[in-house]
């Protein structure tokens, strides 16, 4: 069998995928049950920071770190081959393994929150009210060093079996992407406050 | 702290989320390492079927079933509160736990592949060349009964701290959704074959 997917180990390419996504799936095991939970994340240098509140609720003790698998998947398109068997998806997916540790240092926590906000909405951090000490304490952030990280990518056209190209079946790619619709102003937000560019022109 | 998210246990609502998504994140543990891998799935009745090739590669023996957590996440929007702390996302996420078993019966396998295809591209199954015996054998499908399943959902407007509503900060929702661009015909697909509606009008 052909495998039009390829594995990627180049950090530049892996970091590009991580920087485009903003929701990861965090996997961990408690009492021999695996859990997978969606949560927000941001890469800062060679580390990935992710919101740990869901993880914290399920784990009694995070002080020694927690073994995790963080997976980020970007969906790029549907691959419609002439045969059902060769149908596929174009996607880019990163898997990072390791021990995640709880971030306790307030400045590092603040930097992580800054990265969460700014990677999606550049400029929002300075517009919004920034976290106070109490909020910072109430926020649980986990950090994973990106040492054991790889990506899997499928790009490009349909791949059919040689004899199937003669079939009169439409074949091709349906490109998919995440888009934003017009922002919906909060009912209690004064109409004289202009909609910021990061909301009106949101793009991934 | 407020929790504008809510847990959902109603199967009708959970199944609606599962039927809208088509990529799940499958979590499982091998030699005390958790892995989370994206894969395609479809719900058929009270069962979820998912592509098992990635899982099969990592597990030596699937005959006794494999303990999994299957998570499906739909992203609906960014929630821009007046404070950074109350920023959030609107989303719908399903978590299903249990023992997944390898599907060996050819008709059940065929039905699962039919469901994968038809849930995304209704009509495609009959247009494309359907799987032959050899392809069916080469396809690994896993089945998980949806007995231990729940959802978590955040919908609706911004929730700010009472004192923050006075701030002159734009607040509101940036709705997000997955869209398809115009299909790209395969180079070797005869232009006299019309683009099918499921490709030209793809919608989730």
Short mmCIF file of C-alpha atoms in Angstrom, two decimals:
data_model
loop_
_atom_site.label_atom_id
_atom_site.label_comp_id
_atom_site.label_asym_id
_atom_site.label_seq_id
_atom_site.Cartn_x
_atom_site.Cartn_y
_atom_site.Cartn_z
CA UNK A 1 0.00 0.00 0.00
CA UNK A 2 1.08 3.50 -0.81
CA UNK A 3 1.42 5.90 2.09
CA UNK A 4 1.04 9.46 0.76
CA UNK A 5 1.36 10.65 4.35
CA UNK A 6 4.79 11.57 5.57
CA UNK A 7 6.41 11.94 8.95
CA UNK A 8 8.04 15.27 9.78
CA UNK A 9 10.82 15.73 12.32
CA UNK A 10 12.02 19.19 11.29
CA UNK A 11 11.30 21.59 14.15
CA UNK A 12 10.70 24.60 11.88
CA UNK A 13 7.91 22.76 10.09
CA UNK A 14 6.51 21.31 13.33
CA UNK A 15 6.49 24.72 15.05
CA UNK A 16 4.64 26.25 12.09
CA UNK A 17 1.82 23.73 12.58
CA UNK A 18 1.77 24.35 16.34
CA UNK A 19 1.61 28.10 15.79
CA UNK A 20 -1.33 27.87 13.40
CA UNK A 21 -3.50 25.76 15.72
CA UNK A 22 -4.84 26.95 19.07
CA UNK A 23 -6.75 23.95 20.44
CA UNK A 24 -4.83 20.81 21.32
CA UNK A 25 -6.00 17.45 22.59
CA UNK A 26 -4.23 16.53 25.83
CA UNK A 27 -4.04 12.84 26.65
CA UNK A 28 -3.13 11.45 30.07
CA UNK A 29 -3.88 8.41 32.17
CA UNK A 30 -5.47 8.24 35.62
CA UNK A 31 -5.90 4.86 37.35
CA UNK A 32 -5.22 3.10 34.03
CA UNK A 33 -7.97 5.04 32.23
CA UNK A 34 -6.82 7.27 29.36
CA UNK A 35 -8.50 10.65 28.98
CA UNK A 36 -8.30 13.03 26.02
CA UNK A 37 -9.39 16.60 26.67
CA UNK A 38 -9.43 19.62 24.35
CA UNK A 39 -7.68 22.68 25.69
CA UNK A 40 -6.00 25.86 24.49
CA UNK A 41 -2.27 26.10 24.08
CA UNK A 42 0.58 28.24 22.80
CA UNK A 43 4.17 27.54 21.90
CA UNK A 44 6.84 29.72 23.48
CA UNK A 45 10.31 28.83 22.23
CA UNK A 46 10.86 25.10 22.69
CA UNK A 47 7.99 24.70 25.13
CA UNK A 48 4.27 24.24 24.79
CA UNK A 49 2.01 25.76 27.45
CA UNK A 50 -1.56 24.53 27.84
CA UNK A 51 -4.53 25.31 30.07
CA UNK A 52 -4.49 22.77 32.85
CA UNK A 53 -7.82 23.29 34.62
CA UNK A 54 -9.45 20.20 33.10
CA UNK A 55 -6.37 18.10 33.81
CA UNK A 56 -6.09 19.48 37.35
CA UNK A 57 -9.66 18.47 38.16
CA UNK A 58 -8.84 14.85 37.35
CA UNK A 59 -5.38 14.53 38.88
CA UNK A 60 -4.87 14.81 42.60
CA UNK A 61 -1.20 15.60 42.50
CA UNK A 62 0.45 17.54 39.70
CA UNK A 63 3.53 18.53 41.66
CA UNK A 64 5.65 15.72 40.21
CA UNK A 65 4.47 16.46 36.69
CA UNK A 66 2.15 14.39 34.55
CA UNK A 67 2.94 12.20 31.59
CA UNK A 68 1.04 13.58 28.60
CA UNK A 69 0.58 13.32 24.88
CA UNK A 70 -0.39 16.61 23.27
CA UNK A 71 -1.82 16.37 19.78
CA UNK A 72 -2.63 19.26 17.46
CA UNK A 73 -4.50 18.55 14.23
CA UNK A 74 -5.20 20.94 11.37
CA UNK A 75 -7.68 19.76 8.73
CA UNK A 76 -6.83 20.95 5.22
CA UNK A 77 -9.12 19.02 2.91
CA UNK A 78 -11.01 15.94 1.85
CA UNK A 79 -9.32 13.70 -0.70
CA UNK A 80 -11.89 12.17 -3.05
CA UNK A 81 -10.26 9.31 -4.88
CA UNK A 82 -11.94 7.18 -7.53
CA UNK A 83 -12.09 4.27 -5.11
CA UNK A 84 -13.54 4.46 -1.60
CA UNK A 85 -10.40 2.72 -0.32
CA UNK A 86 -8.15 5.57 -1.45
CA UNK A 87 -10.29 8.32 0.06
CA UNK A 88 -8.28 10.28 2.58
CA UNK A 89 -7.78 13.66 4.20
CA UNK A 90 -5.19 16.33 3.82
CA UNK A 91 -4.09 17.32 7.30
CA UNK A 92 -1.16 18.36 9.45
CA UNK A 93 -0.86 16.82 12.89
CA UNK A 94 1.73 17.19 15.65
CA UNK A 95 2.25 14.76 18.52
CA UNK A 96 4.34 15.84 21.53
CA UNK A 97 5.19 13.48 24.36
CA UNK A 98 6.70 14.07 27.77
CA UNK A 99 6.22 15.09 31.37
CA UNK A 100 4.18 18.26 31.72
CA UNK A 101 4.83 20.35 34.79
CA UNK A 102 2.67 22.88 36.57
CA UNK A 103 3.84 26.46 36.05
CA UNK A 104 4.06 28.17 39.41
CA UNK A 105 6.26 31.19 38.71
CA UNK A 106 3.85 34.16 38.19
CA UNK A 107 5.88 35.82 35.40
CA UNK A 108 6.09 32.58 33.42
CA UNK A 109 2.34 32.09 33.92
CA UNK A 110 1.66 35.62 32.72
CA UNK A 111 3.88 35.06 29.68
CA UNK A 112 1.98 31.89 28.84
CA UNK A 113 -1.39 33.65 29.09
CA UNK A 114 0.02 36.45 26.95
CA UNK A 115 1.03 33.88 24.34
CA UNK A 116 -2.42 32.19 24.40
CA UNK A 117 -4.12 35.51 23.73
CA UNK A 118 -1.70 37.05 21.28
CA UNK A 119 -1.30 33.99 19.06
CA UNK A 120 -5.01 34.10 18.23
CA UNK A 121 -5.82 37.79 18.65
CA UNK A 122 -2.71 39.98 18.22
CA UNK A 123 -3.25 43.17 20.19
CA UNK A 124 -5.97 41.82 22.48
CA UNK A 125 -3.68 41.58 25.52
CA UNK A 126 -3.23 45.34 25.70
CA UNK A 127 -6.90 46.09 24.95
CA UNK A 128 -8.36 43.82 27.64
CA UNK A 129 -8.00 44.03 31.40
CA UNK A 130 -4.95 41.98 32.24
CA UNK A 131 -4.98 39.28 34.92
CA UNK A 132 -4.66 40.33 38.53
CA UNK A 133 -2.85 38.34 41.19
CA UNK A 134 -5.97 36.46 42.30
CA UNK A 135 -6.86 35.46 38.73
CA UNK A 136 -3.31 34.41 38.03
CA UNK A 137 -3.42 32.14 41.07
CA UNK A 138 -6.73 30.65 39.93
CA UNK A 139 -5.30 29.81 36.51
CA UNK A 140 -3.64 26.47 36.08
CA UNK A 141 -1.05 26.29 33.30
CA UNK A 142 1.01 23.27 32.34
CA UNK A 143 4.29 23.31 30.44
CA UNK A 144 5.66 20.60 28.18
CA UNK A 145 9.17 20.78 26.73
CA UNK A 146 9.10 20.03 23.01
CA UNK A 147 11.87 17.45 23.02
CA UNK A 148 9.93 14.39 21.84
CA UNK A 149 7.85 15.84 19.04
CA UNK A 150 6.96 14.79 15.52
CA UNK A 151 4.38 15.58 12.88
CA UNK A 152 2.43 13.68 10.31
CA UNK A 153 1.30 15.43 7.19
CA UNK A 154 -0.71 14.56 4.11
CA UNK A 155 -0.67 17.11 1.30
CA UNK A 156 -1.26 17.06 -2.40
CA UNK A 157 -3.50 15.36 -4.89
CA UNK A 158 -5.53 12.17 -5.04
CA UNK A 159 -3.60 8.90 -5.30
CA UNK A 160 -5.55 6.15 -7.05
CA UNK A 161 -4.69 2.63 -8.09
CA UNK A 162 -3.39 2.62 -11.67
CA UNK A 163 -6.41 0.74 -13.08
CA UNK A 164 -8.90 3.09 -11.38
CA UNK A 165 -7.87 6.21 -13.32
CA UNK A 166 -9.98 4.97 -16.24
CA UNK A 167 -13.17 5.07 -14.14
CA UNK A 168 -15.60 7.89 -14.89
CA UNK A 169 -15.70 9.03 -11.27
CA UNK A 170 -15.13 12.64 -10.25
CA UNK A 171 -11.89 12.87 -8.28
CA UNK A 172 -10.22 15.76 -6.55
CA UNK A 173 -9.70 17.73 -3.36
CA UNK A 174 -12.29 19.63 -1.32
CA UNK A 175 -10.17 22.21 0.56
CA UNK A 176 -11.31 22.88 4.12
CA UNK A 177 -10.42 25.71 6.46
CA UNK A 178 -11.58 27.40 9.63
CA UNK A 179 -13.12 30.84 9.02
CA UNK A 180 -14.58 33.55 11.20
CA UNK A 181 -17.95 35.17 10.62
CA UNK A 182 -18.65 38.80 11.51
CA UNK A 183 -18.07 39.39 15.23
CA UNK A 184 -21.16 39.63 17.46
CA UNK A 185 -20.89 42.59 19.80
CA UNK A 186 -21.84 41.83 23.41
CA UNK A 187 -25.25 43.31 24.32
CA UNK A 188 -23.63 45.34 27.06
CA UNK A 189 -20.75 46.62 24.90
CA UNK A 190 -21.23 50.30 24.03
CA UNK A 191 -21.64 50.75 20.25
CA UNK A 192 -19.19 53.65 20.31
CA UNK A 193 -16.36 51.17 21.05
CA UNK A 194 -15.04 50.17 17.61
CA UNK A 195 -14.67 46.50 16.70
CA UNK A 196 -10.94 45.73 16.80
CA UNK A 197 -9.17 44.47 13.65
CA UNK A 198 -8.26 41.13 15.30
CA UNK A 199 -12.00 40.44 15.67
CA UNK A 200 -13.29 41.86 12.39
CA UNK A 201 -10.48 40.42 10.24
CA UNK A 202 -9.78 37.19 12.12
CA UNK A 203 -7.77 34.76 10.01
CA UNK A 204 -5.83 31.55 10.57
CA UNK B 1 -15.64 31.19 39.67
CA UNK B 2 -18.46 30.98 37.18
CA UNK B 3 -18.53 27.99 34.87
CA UNK B 4 -20.51 28.94 31.73
CA UNK B 5 -19.68 25.50 30.38
CA UNK B 6 -22.15 22.74 30.99
CA UNK B 7 -21.97 18.97 30.97
CA UNK B 8 -24.36 17.12 28.69
CA UNK B 9 -25.52 13.54 29.25
CA UNK B 10 -28.50 13.49 26.89
CA UNK B 11 -27.75 11.05 24.08
CA UNK B 12 -29.72 12.98 21.44
CA UNK B 13 -27.58 16.06 22.02
CA UNK B 14 -24.36 14.02 22.24
CA UNK B 15 -25.12 12.12 19.01
CA UNK B 16 -25.81 15.39 17.20
CA UNK B 17 -22.27 16.56 18.05
CA UNK B 18 -20.78 13.22 17.00
CA UNK B 19 -22.66 13.35 13.69
CA UNK B 20 -21.42 16.85 12.86
CA UNK B 21 -17.75 16.05 13.41
CA UNK B 22 -15.73 13.61 11.32
CA UNK B 23 -12.27 13.63 12.90
CA UNK B 24 -11.86 12.31 16.44
CA UNK B 25 -8.82 12.11 18.69
CA UNK B 26 -8.27 8.56 19.89
CA UNK B 27 -6.32 8.16 23.14
CA UNK B 28 -4.81 4.89 24.31
CA UNK B 29 -1.86 3.73 26.38
CA UNK B 30 1.01 1.44 25.34
CA UNK B 31 3.70 0.50 27.89
CA UNK B 32 2.47 3.30 30.19
CA UNK B 33 2.83 5.95 27.44
CA UNK B 34 -0.38 7.68 26.38
CA UNK B 35 -0.85 8.42 22.68
CA UNK B 36 -3.46 10.66 21.07
CA UNK B 37 -3.99 10.20 17.35
CA UNK B 38 -6.44 11.91 14.98
CA UNK B 39 -8.56 9.58 12.91
CA UNK B 40 -11.87 9.50 11.04
CA UNK B 41 -14.99 8.09 12.62
CA UNK B 42 -18.72 7.67 12.21
CA UNK B 43 -21.53 6.86 14.59
CA UNK B 44 -23.85 4.00 13.69
CA UNK B 45 -26.64 3.58 16.23
CA UNK B 46 -25.12 3.36 19.70
CA UNK B 47 -21.63 2.59 18.42
CA UNK B 48 -18.76 4.64 17.16
CA UNK B 49 -16.52 3.19 14.43
CA UNK B 50 -13.07 4.63 13.82
CA UNK B 51 -10.16 3.96 11.48
CA UNK B 52 -7.75 1.76 13.38
CA UNK B 53 -4.66 1.68 11.17
CA UNK B 54 -2.69 4.13 13.32
CA UNK B 55 -3.72 2.32 16.51
CA UNK B 56 -2.94 -1.07 14.96
CA UNK B 57 0.58 -0.01 14.10
CA UNK B 58 1.26 0.73 17.76
CA UNK B 59 -0.47 -2.18 19.43
CA UNK B 60 0.72 -5.72 18.94
CA UNK B 61 -2.48 -7.42 19.91
CA UNK B 62 -5.90 -5.94 19.35
CA UNK B 63 -7.79 -9.21 19.67
CA UNK B 64 -8.78 -8.59 23.29
CA UNK B 65 -9.85 -5.04 22.55
CA UNK B 66 -8.12 -1.85 23.57
CA UNK B 67 -9.06 0.65 26.25
CA UNK B 68 -9.62 4.00 24.55
CA UNK B 69 -10.86 7.52 25.04
CA UNK B 70 -12.38 9.00 21.91
CA UNK B 71 -12.78 12.78 21.92
CA UNK B 72 -14.58 14.87 19.30
CA UNK B 73 -14.32 18.65 19.49
CA UNK B 74 -16.22 21.22 17.43
CA UNK B 75 -15.00 24.81 17.68
CA UNK B 76 -17.82 27.38 17.47
CA UNK B 77 -16.23 30.67 18.42
CA UNK B 78 -13.86 32.84 20.38
CA UNK B 79 -15.28 34.55 23.47
CA UNK B 80 -13.68 37.97 23.93
CA UNK B 81 -14.45 39.14 27.44
CA UNK B 82 -13.40 42.49 28.88
CA UNK B 83 -10.82 40.75 31.06
CA UNK B 84 -8.21 38.32 29.78
CA UNK B 85 -9.20 35.94 32.57
CA UNK B 86 -12.76 35.55 31.24
CA UNK B 87 -11.71 34.92 27.65
CA UNK B 88 -12.97 31.57 26.52
CA UNK B 89 -14.17 29.53 23.56
CA UNK B 90 -17.57 28.35 22.47
CA UNK B 91 -17.25 24.68 21.65
CA UNK B 92 -18.95 21.31 21.81
CA UNK B 93 -16.89 18.33 22.86
CA UNK B 94 -17.76 14.66 23.36
CA UNK B 95 -15.71 12.17 25.37
CA UNK B 96 -16.43 8.44 24.98
CA UNK B 97 -14.67 5.82 27.10
CA UNK B 98 -14.52 2.05 26.84
CA UNK B 99 -12.98 -1.00 25.24
CA UNK B 100 -12.74 -0.73 21.47
CA UNK B 101 -12.80 -3.98 19.54
CA UNK B 102 -11.53 -4.82 16.09
CA UNK B 103 -14.30 -5.30 13.54
CA UNK B 104 -13.74 -8.57 11.71
CA UNK B 105 -17.14 -9.29 10.15
CA UNK B 106 -16.92 -8.05 6.51
CA UNK B 107 -20.50 -6.72 6.33
CA UNK B 108 -20.06 -4.72 9.54
CA UNK B 109 -16.77 -3.37 8.19
CA UNK B 110 -18.42 -2.39 4.92
CA UNK B 111 -21.25 -0.67 6.82
CA UNK B 112 -18.71 1.29 8.85
CA UNK B 113 -16.85 2.43 5.72
CA UNK B 114 -20.20 3.35 4.17
CA UNK B 115 -20.98 5.46 7.25
CA UNK B 116 -17.54 7.19 7.15
CA UNK B 117 -18.09 8.21 3.53
CA UNK B 118 -21.80 9.05 3.60
CA UNK B 119 -21.67 11.16 6.76
CA UNK B 120 -19.30 13.61 5.06
CA UNK B 121 -20.20 13.19 1.39
CA UNK B 122 -23.76 11.89 0.95
CA UNK B 123 -23.93 10.04 -2.36
CA UNK B 124 -20.21 9.43 -2.71
CA UNK B 125 -20.43 5.74 -1.83
CA UNK B 126 -22.44 4.96 -4.96
CA UNK B 127 -20.34 7.23 -7.19
CA UNK B 128 -16.95 5.78 -6.24
CA UNK B 129 -15.62 2.29 -6.72
CA UNK B 130 -16.58 0.38 -3.63
CA UNK B 131 -14.07 -1.67 -1.62
CA UNK B 132 -13.16 -5.11 -2.87
CA UNK B 133 -12.38 -8.06 -0.63
CA UNK B 134 -8.64 -7.39 -0.55
CA UNK B 135 -9.14 -3.71 0.38
CA UNK B 136 -11.68 -4.64 3.03
CA UNK B 137 -9.14 -7.01 4.56
CA UNK B 138 -6.47 -4.31 4.51
CA UNK B 139 -8.72 -1.85 6.34
CA UNK B 140 -8.63 -1.89 10.10
CA UNK B 141 -11.79 -0.60 11.80
CA UNK B 142 -12.38 -0.37 15.52
CA UNK B 143 -15.76 -0.23 17.24
CA UNK B 144 -16.58 1.45 20.55
CA UNK B 145 -19.98 1.07 22.20
CA UNK B 146 -21.28 4.45 23.30
CA UNK B 147 -22.18 3.45 26.83
CA UNK B 148 -19.83 5.72 28.79
CA UNK B 149 -20.22 8.98 26.92
CA UNK B 150 -20.68 12.62 27.89
CA UNK B 151 -20.31 16.04 26.35
CA UNK B 152 -19.13 19.42 27.47
CA UNK B 153 -20.52 22.50 25.81
CA UNK B 154 -20.01 26.25 26.04
CA UNK B 155 -22.50 28.39 24.18
CA UNK B 156 -23.72 31.93 24.42
CA UNK B 157 -22.38 35.34 25.21
CA UNK B 158 -19.43 36.77 27.10
CA UNK B 159 -19.51 36.47 30.89
CA UNK B 160 -17.58 39.21 32.65
CA UNK B 161 -17.05 40.13 36.28
CA UNK B 162 -19.70 42.66 37.36
CA UNK B 163 -17.19 45.51 37.79
CA UNK B 164 -15.60 44.91 34.37
CA UNK B 165 -18.72 45.80 32.36
CA UNK B 166 -17.89 49.47 32.85
CA UNK B 167 -14.54 49.11 31.02
CA UNK B 168 -14.35 50.58 27.53
CA UNK B 169 -13.13 47.32 26.02
CA UNK B 170 -14.78 45.76 22.96
CA UNK B 171 -16.42 42.49 24.00
CA UNK B 172 -18.24 39.86 22.00
CA UNK B 173 -18.06 36.61 20.10
CA UNK B 174 -16.04 35.80 16.97
CA UNK B 175 -17.98 32.89 15.43
CA UNK B 176 -15.80 30.20 13.86
CA UNK B 177 -16.71 27.40 11.47
CA UNK B 178 -15.16 24.96 9.05
CA UNK B 179 -15.87 25.81 5.41
CA UNK B 180 -15.01 24.28 2.06
CA UNK B 181 -13.49 26.17 -0.82
CA UNK B 182 -14.22 25.31 -4.46
CA UNK B 183 -13.21 21.70 -5.19
CA UNK B 184 -9.97 21.14 -7.10
CA UNK B 185 -10.46 18.61 -9.88
CA UNK B 186 -7.74 15.98 -10.12
CA UNK B 187 -5.43 16.56 -13.10
CA UNK B 188 -6.35 13.19 -14.50
CA UNK B 189 -10.11 13.62 -14.02
CA UNK B 190 -11.86 14.19 -17.37
CA UNK B 191 -13.50 17.65 -17.45
CA UNK B 192 -16.67 16.12 -18.88
CA UNK B 193 -17.32 14.46 -15.50
CA UNK B 194 -19.42 17.01 -13.59
CA UNK B 195 -18.41 18.03 -10.08
CA UNK B 196 -20.85 16.31 -7.70
CA UNK B 197 -23.04 18.39 -5.36
CA UNK B 198 -21.44 16.91 -2.22
CA UNK B 199 -18.11 18.39 -3.37
CA UNK B 200 -19.30 21.71 -4.81
CA UNK B 201 -21.73 22.45 -1.95
CA UNK B 202 -19.91 20.84 0.96
CA UNK B 203 -21.30 22.03 4.29
CA UNK B 204 -21.06 20.94 7.89
#
